[in-house]
Coordinates of C-alpha atoms in Angstrom, one line a residue:
M230 CA -2.0 11.5 -24.1
I231 CA 1.6 11.8 -25.4
W232 CA 2.6 13.4 -22.1
K233 CA 1.2 10.4 -20.3
M234 CA 3.1 8.0 -22.5
F235 CA 6.5 9.7 -21.8
M236 CA 5.9 11.2 -18.4
H237 CA 7.9 8.6 -16.6
E238 CA 10.8 8.9 -19.0
V239 CA 10.9 12.7 -18.9
S240 CA 10.6 12.7 -15.1
A241 CA 13.4 10.1 -14.8
V242 CA 15.7 12.1 -17.0
V243 CA 15.1 15.4 -15.3
L244 CA 15.5 13.9 -11.8
G245 CA 18.6 11.9 -12.9
L246 CA 20.3 15.1 -14.2
G247 CA 19.3 16.8 -10.9
S248 CA 20.8 13.9 -9.0
I249 CA 24.1 14.3 -10.9
C250 CA 24.2 18.0 -10.3
C251 CA 23.5 17.8 -6.6
G252 CA 26.0 14.9 -6.2
V253 CA 28.8 16.8 -7.9
S254 CA 28.0 20.0 -5.9
G255 CA 27.8 18.0 -2.7
V256 CA 31.3 16.4 -3.3
L257 CA 32.7 19.9 -4.1
K258 CA 31.2 21.3 -0.9
L259 CA 32.5 18.4 1.1
N260 CA 36.0 18.9 -0.4
G261 CA 36.1 22.6 0.4
M262 CA 34.0 22.3 3.6
T263 CA 31.8 25.3 2.4
S264 CA 28.1 25.9 2.4
D265 CA 25.7 28.5 0.8
V266 CA 22.7 29.9 2.5
I267 CA 19.7 31.7 0.9
E268 CA 17.3 33.5 3.2
W269 CA 14.1 35.4 2.5
E270 CA 12.7 37.5 5.3
L271 CA 8.9 37.0 5.2
L272 CA 7.8 38.8 8.4
D273 CA 9.4 40.8 11.1
F274 CA 7.4 40.4 14.4
N275 CA 9.0 42.5 17.2
T276 CA 12.4 40.9 17.6
C277 CA 11.5 37.6 15.8
M278 CA 12.3 37.4 12.1
I279 CA 10.2 34.8 10.3
S280 CA 12.1 33.7 7.2
F281 CA 12.3 31.0 4.5
T282 CA 15.8 29.6 4.5
L283 CA 17.6 27.2 2.2
V284 CA 21.0 25.8 3.0
F285 CA 23.3 24.1 0.4
D286 CA 26.0 22.1 2.2
W287 CA 27.4 18.7 1.6
I288 CA 24.9 16.9 3.8
S289 CA 21.8 18.4 2.1
L290 CA 23.2 18.2 -1.4
L291 CA 24.3 14.5 -1.1
F292 CA 20.9 13.5 0.5
L293 CA 19.1 15.4 -2.2
S294 CA 21.2 13.7 -4.9
F295 CA 20.1 10.3 -3.5
V296 CA 16.4 11.4 -3.2
F297 CA 16.5 12.5 -6.9
L298 CA 18.2 9.3 -8.0
I299 CA 15.8 7.0 -6.2
S300 CA 12.8 9.1 -7.3
G301 CA 13.9 9.0 -10.9
S302 CA 14.3 5.3 -10.8
V303 CA 11.0 4.8 -9.1
L304 CA 9.1 7.0 -11.6
Y305 CA 10.7 5.2 -14.5
Y306 CA 9.8 1.9 -12.9
S307 CA 6.2 3.1 -12.3
G308 CA 5.8 3.7 -16.1
S309 CA 5.5 0.0 -16.4
Y310 CA 4.2 -1.0 -13.0
M311 CA 1.3 1.5 -13.0
S312 CA 0.7 1.5 -16.8
G313 CA -2.8 -0.1 -16.6
D314 CA -4.0 2.2 -13.8
K315 CA -6.8 4.6 -14.5
S316 CA -5.3 7.3 -12.2
Y317 CA -1.8 7.1 -13.6
N318 CA -1.4 10.9 -13.9
R319 CA -2.6 11.4 -10.3
F320 CA 0.0 8.9 -9.1
M321 CA 2.8 10.6 -11.0
Y322 CA 1.9 14.0 -9.8
L323 CA 1.7 12.8 -6.2
V324 CA 5.2 11.3 -6.4
L325 CA 6.5 14.5 -7.8
A326 CA 4.8 16.5 -5.0
F327 CA 6.5 14.1 -2.6
V328 CA 9.9 14.9 -4.2
F329 CA 9.2 18.6 -3.8
S330 CA 8.2 18.3 -0.1
M331 CA 11.3 16.2 0.6
S332 CA 13.5 18.8 -1.1
A333 CA 11.9 21.6 1.0
M334 CA 12.5 19.6 4.1
V335 CA 16.1 18.6 3.3
L336 CA 17.2 22.1 2.4
S337 CA 15.6 23.9 5.4
P338 CA 17.8 24.8 8.4
N339 CA 14.9 26.8 9.9
L340 CA 12.0 25.3 12.0
I341 CA 9.5 27.5 10.3
S342 CA 10.5 26.6 6.7
I343 CA 11.1 22.9 7.7
L344 CA 7.4 22.7 8.6
L345 CA 6.4 23.2 5.0
G346 CA 8.2 20.1 3.8
W347 CA 7.4 18.1 7.0
D348 CA 3.7 18.6 6.6
G349 CA 3.9 18.1 2.9
L350 CA 5.4 14.7 3.4
G351 CA 2.6 13.7 5.8
L352 CA -0.1 14.9 3.4
V353 CA 1.3 13.3 0.3
S354 CA 2.1 10.1 2.2
Y355 CA -1.6 9.9 3.3
A356 CA -2.8 10.5 -0.3
L357 CA -0.5 7.7 -1.6
V358 CA -1.4 5.2 1.2
I359 CA -5.1 5.5 0.4
Y360 CA -4.4 5.4 -3.4
Y361 CA -6.2 2.0 -3.7
Q362 CA -9.6 3.0 -2.4
N363 CA -10.7 0.2 -0.1
E364 CA -11.3 -0.1 3.6
K365 CA -7.9 -1.6 4.4
S366 CA -6.1 1.3 2.7
A367 CA -8.4 3.9 4.4
N368 CA -7.6 2.4 7.9
A369 CA -3.9 2.3 7.1
G370 CA -3.9 5.9 5.8
M371 CA -5.7 7.1 8.9
L372 CA -3.2 5.3 11.2
T373 CA -0.4 6.8 9.2
V374 CA -1.6 10.4 9.2
L375 CA -2.7 10.4 12.9
S376 CA 0.6 8.9 14.0
N377 CA 2.5 11.5 12.0
R378 CA 0.4 14.4 13.4
V379 CA 2.0 13.7 16.7
G380 CA 5.3 14.7 15.2
D381 CA 3.8 17.7 13.5
V382 CA 2.4 19.0 16.8
A383 CA 5.9 18.4 18.3
I384 CA 7.5 20.6 15.6
L385 CA 4.9 23.3 16.3
L386 CA 5.6 23.1 20.1
G387 CA 9.3 23.4 19.2
I388 CA 8.6 26.5 17.2
G389 CA 6.8 28.0 20.2
L390 CA 9.7 27.2 22.5
M391 CA 12.4 28.4 20.1
S392 CA 10.6 31.8 19.7
K393 CA 12.3 32.7 23.0
L394 CA 15.6 32.9 21.1
G395 CA 14.2 35.4 18.6
S396 CA 15.1 33.1 15.7
W397 CA 14.3 29.6 14.5
D398 CA 17.6 28.9 12.8
F399 CA 18.7 25.7 14.6
F400 CA 22.0 25.7 12.6
V401 CA 23.3 28.4 14.8
Y402 CA 21.4 27.9 18.1
S403 CA 21.7 24.1 18.4
Y404 CA 25.3 24.6 19.6
Y405 CA 24.2 26.7 22.5
M406 CA 21.3 24.8 24.0
D407 CA 22.3 23.8 27.5
A408 CA 20.5 21.8 30.2
E409 CA 17.5 24.2 30.4
W410 CA 16.5 23.3 26.9
V411 CA 15.9 19.6 27.8
M412 CA 12.1 20.0 27.0
F413 CA 12.9 21.3 23.5
K414 CA 15.3 18.3 22.9
V415 CA 12.6 15.8 24.1
I416 CA 10.0 17.4 21.8
L417 CA 12.3 17.1 18.8
I418 CA 13.2 13.5 19.6
L419 CA 9.5 12.8 19.8
A420 CA 9.0 14.3 16.3
A421 CA 11.8 12.2 14.9
M422 CA 10.5 9.1 16.5
T423 CA 7.0 9.5 15.0
K424 CA 8.3 10.1 11.5
S425 CA 10.9 7.3 11.7
A426 CA 8.4 4.9 13.3
Q427 CA 10.2 4.2 16.5
M428 CA 8.5 2.6 19.5
P429 CA 5.7 3.2 20.4
F430 CA 4.8 4.7 17.0
S431 CA 6.0 1.7 14.9
A432 CA 2.6 0.4 13.8
W433 CA 2.1 2.8 11.0
L434 CA 5.0 1.8 8.9
P435 CA 3.9 -1.9 8.1
A436 CA 0.4 -0.6 7.7
A437 CA 1.5 1.9 5.1
M438 CA 2.4 -1.0 2.8
A439 CA -1.2 -0.8 1.5
A440 CA 0.2 1.8 -0.9
P441 CA 1.5 0.8 -4.4
T442 CA 4.9 -0.9 -4.4
P443 CA 6.7 2.0 -6.1
V444 CA 5.5 4.3 -3.3
S445 CA 6.9 1.8 -0.8
A446 CA 10.2 1.8 -2.6
L447 CA 10.4 5.6 -2.5
V448 CA 8.3 6.9 0.4
H449 CA 8.3 4.2 3.1
S450 CA 11.8 2.8 2.8
S451 CA 14.4 5.3 1.7
T452 CA 13.2 8.9 2.1
L453 CA 10.1 9.7 4.1
V454 CA 10.9 7.5 7.1
T455 CA 14.5 8.8 7.2
A456 CA 13.2 12.4 7.6
G457 CA 13.2 12.0 11.3
V458 CA 16.8 10.7 11.3
Y459 CA 17.8 13.6 9.1
L460 CA 16.3 16.1 11.5
M461 CA 18.2 14.5 14.4
I462 CA 21.4 14.6 12.3
R463 CA 20.9 18.4 11.8
F464 CA 20.1 18.8 15.6
S465 CA 22.9 16.5 16.8
P466 CA 24.9 19.3 18.5
A467 CA 21.9 20.0 20.7
L468 CA 21.6 16.3 21.8
E469 CA 24.7 16.2 23.9
G470 CA 22.9 15.4 27.2
Y471 CA 23.3 12.0 28.9
Q472 CA 19.6 11.5 29.8
V473 CA 18.3 12.5 26.4
Q474 CA 20.8 10.3 24.5
S475 CA 20.5 7.3 26.7
G476 CA 16.7 7.3 26.4
L477 CA 16.9 7.5 22.6
L478 CA 19.5 4.7 22.6
I479 CA 17.3 2.2 24.5
I480 CA 14.2 3.1 22.5
S481 CA 16.0 2.6 19.1
C482 CA 17.6 -0.6 20.2
M483 CA 14.2 -2.0 21.4
T484 CA 12.8 -1.0 18.0
M485 CA 15.6 -2.9 16.2
F486 CA 15.0 -6.0 18.2
M487 CA 11.2 -5.9 18.0
A488 CA 11.2 -5.3 14.2
G489 CA 13.7 -8.2 13.6
L490 CA 11.7 -10.5 15.7
G491 CA 8.4 -9.6 14.0
A492 CA 9.9 -10.1 10.5
N493 CA 10.7 -13.7 11.4
F494 CA 6.9 -14.4 11.9
E495 CA 5.6 -12.4 9.0
Y496 CA 4.5 -13.9 5.6
D497 CA 3.6 -10.7 3.7
L498 CA 6.6 -9.9 1.5
K499 CA 6.2 -6.1 1.7
K500 CA 5.7 -6.2 5.4
I501 CA 8.9 -8.2 5.9
I502 CA 10.8 -5.5 4.0
A503 CA 9.0 -2.8 6.0
L504 CA 10.0 -4.4 9.2
S505 CA 13.6 -4.6 8.0
T506 CA 13.4 -0.9 7.3
L507 CA 12.2 -0.3 10.8
S508 CA 15.1 -2.3 12.2
Q509 CA 17.6 -0.2 10.1
L510 CA 16.0 3.0 11.3
G511 CA 16.7 1.8 14.8
V512 CA 20.3 1.3 13.9
M513 CA 20.6 4.8 12.5
L514 CA 19.0 6.5 15.6
S515 CA 21.0 4.3 18.0
I516 CA 24.4 5.3 16.6
L517 CA 23.1 8.9 16.5
A518 CA 22.3 8.6 20.2
L519 CA 25.9 7.5 20.8
G520 CA 27.1 10.7 19.3
Y521 CA 28.1 9.8 15.7
P522 CA 25.9 11.8 13.3
E523 CA 28.2 11.2 10.3
L524 CA 27.9 7.5 10.7
A525 CA 24.1 7.7 10.9
F526 CA 24.1 9.8 7.7
F527 CA 26.4 7.3 6.0
H528 CA 24.1 4.4 6.8
L529 CA 21.0 6.5 5.8
L530 CA 22.4 7.0 2.3
S531 CA 23.7 3.4 1.7
H532 CA 20.5 1.9 3.2
A533 CA 18.4 4.0 0.8
L534 CA 20.1 2.4 -2.2
F535 CA 19.6 -1.2 -1.4
K536 CA 16.3 -0.9 0.3
A537 CA 14.7 0.9 -2.6
L538 CA 16.1 -1.9 -4.9
L539 CA 14.7 -4.5 -2.6
F540 CA 11.2 -3.0 -2.8
M541 CA 11.5 -2.8 -6.6
C542 CA 12.4 -6.5 -6.8
A543 CA 9.5 -7.3 -4.6
G544 CA 7.2 -5.3 -6.9
V545 CA 8.4 -7.3 -10.0
I546 CA 7.9 -10.6 -8.1
I547 CA 4.4 -9.6 -6.9
H548 CA 3.5 -8.6 -10.4
S549 CA 4.7 -11.8 -11.9
V550 CA 3.1 -14.3 -9.4
G551 CA -0.4 -12.9 -9.9
D552 CA -0.4 -10.1 -7.3
Y553 CA 0.2 -12.5 -4.4
Q554 CA 2.2 -11.0 -1.5
D555 CA 2.3 -14.1 0.6
I556 CA 5.8 -15.6 0.4
R557 CA 4.3 -19.1 0.8
M558 CA 2.7 -18.6 -2.6
M559 CA 6.1 -18.1 -4.2
G560 CA 9.1 -20.4 -4.4
G561 CA 11.7 -21.5 -7.0
L562 CA 11.7 -18.1 -8.6
V563 CA 15.4 -18.3 -9.3
V564 CA 14.6 -20.6 -12.3
Y565 CA 12.0 -18.3 -13.8
M566 CA 13.3 -14.8 -12.9
P567 CA 17.1 -15.0 -12.7
L568 CA 17.8 -11.3 -13.2
S569 CA 15.3 -10.1 -10.6
V570 CA 16.3 -12.7 -8.2
T571 CA 20.0 -11.7 -8.7
Y572 CA 19.1 -8.0 -7.8
M573 CA 17.0 -9.2 -4.8
T574 CA 19.9 -11.3 -3.5
I575 CA 22.3 -8.4 -3.9
S576 CA 20.0 -6.2 -1.8
N577 CA 19.3 -8.9 0.7
L578 CA 23.1 -9.5 1.2
A579 CA 23.7 -5.8 1.4
L580 CA 21.0 -5.7 4.2
C581 CA 22.8 -8.4 6.1
G582 CA 26.2 -6.6 5.8
F583 CA 27.8 -9.0 3.3
P584 CA 31.4 -7.9 2.7
F585 CA 32.0 -5.2 0.1
L586 CA 28.4 -4.5 -0.7
A587 CA 26.7 -1.1 0.2
G588 CA 25.4 -2.2 3.6
F589 CA 28.7 -3.7 4.8
Y590 CA 30.7 -0.4 4.9
S591 CA 28.1 1.4 7.0
K592 CA 26.5 -1.3 9.1
D593 CA 29.7 -3.1 10.1
L594 CA 31.3 0.2 11.0
I595 CA 28.3 1.2 13.1
L596 CA 28.3 -2.1 15.0
E597 CA 32.0 -1.9 15.7
V598 CA 31.8 1.7 16.9
A599 CA 28.9 0.8 19.1
F600 CA 30.8 -2.1 20.6
M601 CA 33.7 0.2 21.2
S602 CA 31.5 2.9 22.8
W603 CA 30.3 3.2 26.4
V604 CA 27.0 1.3 25.9
N605 CA 25.2 -0.5 28.7
F606 CA 24.8 -4.3 28.6
V607 CA 21.1 -4.2 27.6
A608 CA 21.9 -2.1 24.5
L609 CA 24.8 -4.4 23.6
I610 CA 22.7 -7.6 23.8
L611 CA 19.9 -5.9 21.7
Y612 CA 22.5 -4.9 19.1
V613 CA 23.8 -8.5 18.8
L614 CA 20.3 -10.1 18.8
A615 CA 19.0 -7.6 16.1
T616 CA 22.0 -8.4 13.9
G617 CA 21.4 -12.1 14.1
L618 CA 17.6 -11.7 13.5
T619 CA 18.3 -9.6 10.4
V620 CA 20.2 -12.4 8.8
M621 CA 17.7 -14.9 10.0
Y622 CA 14.6 -13.3 8.4
T623 CA 16.6 -12.6 5.2
A624 CA 17.5 -16.4 5.0
R625 CA 13.9 -17.2 5.6
L626 CA 12.7 -14.8 2.9
I627 CA 15.3 -16.3 0.4
Y628 CA 14.2 -19.9 1.3
Y629 CA 10.5 -19.3 0.9
S630 CA 10.4 -17.1 -2.2
L631 CA 13.7 -17.4 -4.2
S632 CA 14.8 -21.0 -3.6
G633 CA 12.6 -23.6 -2.0
E634 CA 9.9 -25.6 -4.0
F635 CA 7.9 -24.1 -6.8
N636 CA 4.3 -23.5 -5.9
L637 CA 1.4 -24.0 -8.3
S638 CA -0.2 -20.7 -7.4
S639 CA 2.5 -18.7 -9.2
L640 CA 2.4 -20.4 -12.6
S641 CA 1.1 -17.6 -14.8
G642 CA 3.6 -15.4 -16.6
V643 CA 6.6 -15.6 -14.3
S644 CA 9.5 -14.0 -16.2
D645 CA 11.9 -11.1 -16.5
N646 CA 10.5 -9.7 -19.7
D647 CA 9.7 -6.2 -18.5
K648 CA 12.7 -4.1 -19.7
V649 CA 11.5 -0.9 -18.0
M650 CA 11.4 -2.4 -14.6
V651 CA 14.7 -4.3 -15.1
N652 CA 16.5 -1.2 -16.4
S653 CA 15.3 0.9 -13.4
M654 CA 16.5 -1.8 -11.0
S655 CA 19.9 -2.0 -12.8
V656 CA 20.7 1.6 -11.7
L657 CA 20.0 1.0 -8.1
G658 CA 21.7 -2.5 -8.4
M659 CA 25.0 -0.7 -9.3
G660 CA 24.4 1.6 -6.3
G661 CA 23.9 -1.4 -4.1
I662 CA 27.2 -2.9 -5.1
L663 CA 29.4 0.2 -5.4
G664 CA 27.6 2.9 -3.4
G665 CA 28.9 2.0 0.0
A666 CA 32.6 2.0 -1.1
I667 CA 32.3 5.3 -2.9
L668 CA 30.5 6.9 0.0
S669 CA 33.0 5.6 2.6
W670 CA 35.8 7.3 0.7
L671 CA 33.9 10.5 0.3
V672 CA 32.4 10.9 3.8
F673 CA 35.4 9.5 5.7
P674 CA 38.6 10.4 4.0
E675 CA 40.5 9.5 7.1
P676 CA 40.0 6.0 8.5
F677 CA 38.3 5.4 11.9
M678 CA 40.5 3.9 14.6
I679 CA 38.7 0.7 15.7
C680 CA 40.2 -0.9 18.8
L681 CA 38.4 -4.2 19.7
S682 CA 39.3 -7.6 21.2
G683 CA 39.3 -10.6 18.9
L684 CA 36.0 -11.8 20.4
M685 CA 34.2 -8.5 19.9
K686 CA 35.6 -8.2 16.3
S687 CA 34.4 -11.6 15.3
L688 CA 31.1 -11.3 17.2
V689 CA 29.2 -9.8 14.3
L690 CA 30.4 -12.5 11.8
V691 CA 29.6 -15.3 14.2
V692 CA 26.1 -13.9 15.1
S693 CA 25.3 -13.4 11.4
L694 CA 26.3 -17.0 10.5
I695 CA 24.3 -18.4 13.4
G696 CA 21.3 -16.3 12.4
G697 CA 21.5 -17.3 8.7
L698 CA 21.8 -21.0 9.4
S699 CA 19.0 -20.9 12.0
G700 CA 16.7 -19.1 9.6
Y701 CA 17.3 -21.6 6.8
I702 CA 17.2 -24.7 8.9
L703 CA 14.2 -23.7 11.0
N704 CA 12.2 -23.0 7.9
M705 CA 13.2 -26.3 6.3
M706 CA 11.9 -28.0 9.4
N707 CA 8.8 -25.7 9.3
T708 CA 7.8 -27.0 5.9
S709 CA 8.6 -30.7 6.8
Y710 CA 7.3 -31.1 10.3
K711 CA 4.3 -30.0 12.3
L712 CA 4.3 -26.5 13.9
S713 CA 5.7 -27.0 17.4
S714 CA 5.4 -23.2 17.9
L715 CA 1.6 -23.7 18.4
G716 CA 2.5 -25.1 21.8
S717 CA 3.6 -21.6 22.9
Y718 CA 0.9 -19.8 20.9
E719 CA 0.7 -16.7 23.1
V720 CA 4.4 -16.0 22.8
V721 CA 4.3 -16.5 19.0
V722 CA 1.4 -14.1 18.6
M723 CA 3.1 -11.4 20.7
A724 CA 6.4 -11.7 18.8
G725 CA 4.6 -11.8 15.4
S726 CA 2.3 -8.8 16.0
M727 CA 5.1 -6.3 16.9
W728 CA 4.3 -6.8 20.6
F729 CA 0.6 -5.9 20.1
M730 CA 1.6 -2.4 18.9
P731 CA -1.0 -2.2 16.0
F732 CA -3.7 -3.1 18.5
L733 CA -2.5 -0.6 21.1
S734 CA -2.2 2.1 18.4
T735 CA -5.8 1.6 17.1
F736 CA -8.2 -0.2 19.4
K737 CA -6.9 0.9 22.7
N738 CA -6.5 4.5 21.6
S739 CA -10.1 4.6 20.3
E740 CA -11.6 2.5 23.1
L741 CA -11.8 5.4 25.7
S742 CA -13.1 7.9 23.1
L743 CA -15.7 5.4 21.7
F744 CA -16.9 4.4 25.2
T745 CA -17.1 8.1 26.3
G746 CA -19.0 9.0 23.1
T747 CA -21.4 6.1 23.5
Y748 CA -22.0 7.0 27.2
L749 CA -22.6 10.7 26.4
Q750 CA -25.0 9.8 23.6
K751 CA -27.1 7.6 25.9
V752 CA -27.0 9.9 28.9
G753 CA -26.9 13.2 27.0
D754 CA -28.3 13.1 23.5
K755 CA -30.9 10.5 24.3
G756 CA -31.3 11.3 28.0
W757 CA -31.1 14.6 29.8
Y758 CA -30.6 16.7 26.5
E759 CA -34.0 15.3 25.3
Y760 CA -35.7 16.0 28.6
L761 CA -34.3 19.5 29.0
G762 CA -33.9 20.2 25.3
G763 CA -36.1 19.6 22.3
Q764 CA -38.6 17.1 23.7
G765 CA -38.9 19.0 27.0
I766 CA -39.5 22.4 25.4
Y767 CA -42.0 20.8 23.1
Y768 CA -43.9 19.3 26.1
V769 CA -43.9 22.7 28.0
F770 CA -45.1 24.7 24.9
S771 CA -47.8 22.1 24.1
K772 CA -49.2 22.3 27.7
G773 CA -48.9 26.1 27.7
F774 CA -50.7 26.5 24.3
G775 CA -53.4 24.1 25.5
I776 CA -54.1 26.3 28.5
L777 CA -54.2 29.4 26.4
N778 CA -56.6 27.6 24.0
E779 CA -58.9 26.8 26.9
L780 CA -58.8 30.5 28.0
Q781 CA -59.8 31.7 24.6
M782 CA -62.9 29.4 24.2
N783 CA -65.3 31.9 26.1
S784 CA -66.2 29.3 28.7
V785 CA -68.3 30.7 31.6
K786 CA -66.9 28.0 33.9
V787 CA -63.3 29.1 33.2
Y788 CA -64.2 32.8 33.7
M789 CA -65.9 32.0 37.1
K790 CA -62.8 30.1 38.2
I791 CA -60.6 33.0 37.3
F792 CA -62.9 35.4 39.1
V793 CA -63.0 33.4 42.3
I794 CA -59.2 32.9 42.3
S795 CA -58.6 36.6 41.6
A796 CA -61.0 37.6 44.4
I797 CA -59.2 35.3 46.9
V798 CA -55.8 36.7 45.9
V799 CA -57.0 40.3 46.3
L800 CA -58.6 39.4 49.7
F801 CA -55.3 37.9 51.0
M802 CA -53.3 40.9 49.7
Y803 CA -55.4 43.3 51.7
I804 CA -55.5 41.1 54.9

């Protein structure tokens, strides 16, 4: 009982100390450009050595530092958020199991050992999504785990292909993979796309919001979904092929645009934040496809800070307004929850790339480098539209939930009184303000040379202002006038449902198997299998046993018939 009372505090302290140690070690490794590798040989099969490998370089240690920091904050936050839950211990152990799996995945430069953390992430994620045991959570968990199994199979296929080299250490061999390894590169990109929810595997990320909010803050915003991006960062030397990179660029830009468009039609608070995560994952993979893995890693770290904070603020608000997640049931919260609304505004502005917050340093740099690179016109337009849509749905979220009019449905107990939740948000709040500046000095000690025209330089600012004003004004009109969007209902439904991706991922995938199964049941199980199987054999045996029974009744008539038939047969044989 005592352990249960202090479990969140002990876990937060231990993970916090681990975060400090990993952060300091990562900075020292970065300063000296050194790395340490620990390798255990498990099995030697002919010329292939199967080993468990851990690498400690600045990338793995810095990422691990952020994982520990966010995990510690989330566990401390959960001490209050999940305090009334009967399965509190199970929840805490699952989150700690997730941290272990993430650590195994981050520290592994070997495809064999990376599979341990990769599969562990999928398993723990499924257990957390179905934590609230109802039909919606079960369906969301099944969609999550089956989508991620595609990536697991891709990793296994990659292991099979890489056995040709005699080693699975991609730290070494990713520099030497030429054009003949294009299938291996496509398989790894497929694995990263499923884990990072890129098109057409995007449906599972908003569905996974059925999990508790602390899980969303840790698993489905800042660490699990970035596992695919992290894998691509590690494999970035092998991705230097025009066809592979251009395909990944278009897919990631389409995901950015689709997620930003869908978030402008969504009313579920957690799903809006999930779609914004999906959009930012598209940003990371797109700049990775352009050949800038350090920039992708920089945005991965800064995004983890403010997005985890955004989910924590959403959890406090959902708790306070009577467990409603519909933003139309909120409104005017700035009066009743000033501190939580302050943190939420900081994270929202960081998401939009507001100057000198965490998101500004990475996102603005990514957009300017992308505009400076050799990108095609379609990718450039999608970049611009996605940037505007990000500010647009953020303004919409602020209008509906934080400002706007106070709704009667959220009258009960709306306040900032929970010190545990507020303290855990304060840690990430400081990260959301200062994290981007500190990281920019650490990761990029020499400045980037950005050479753009005045129009391209001011394009991001202009698009952001247009998007913010459009989001605020359109939603003021939305609450004041009738919905003119109902005139184009089909377009609105398509844009608001992630281009029908949830339906295509569930109903259409199961339609063929369900139809085939029903047909086989009618024709097979209830048709020919019955005729040639159980019922047919029963009929044959029944008739046979009836005849035998007649033969054993000592009937003179039967004996005379047998005698006559036997005599005729013998006669024909001799003739």
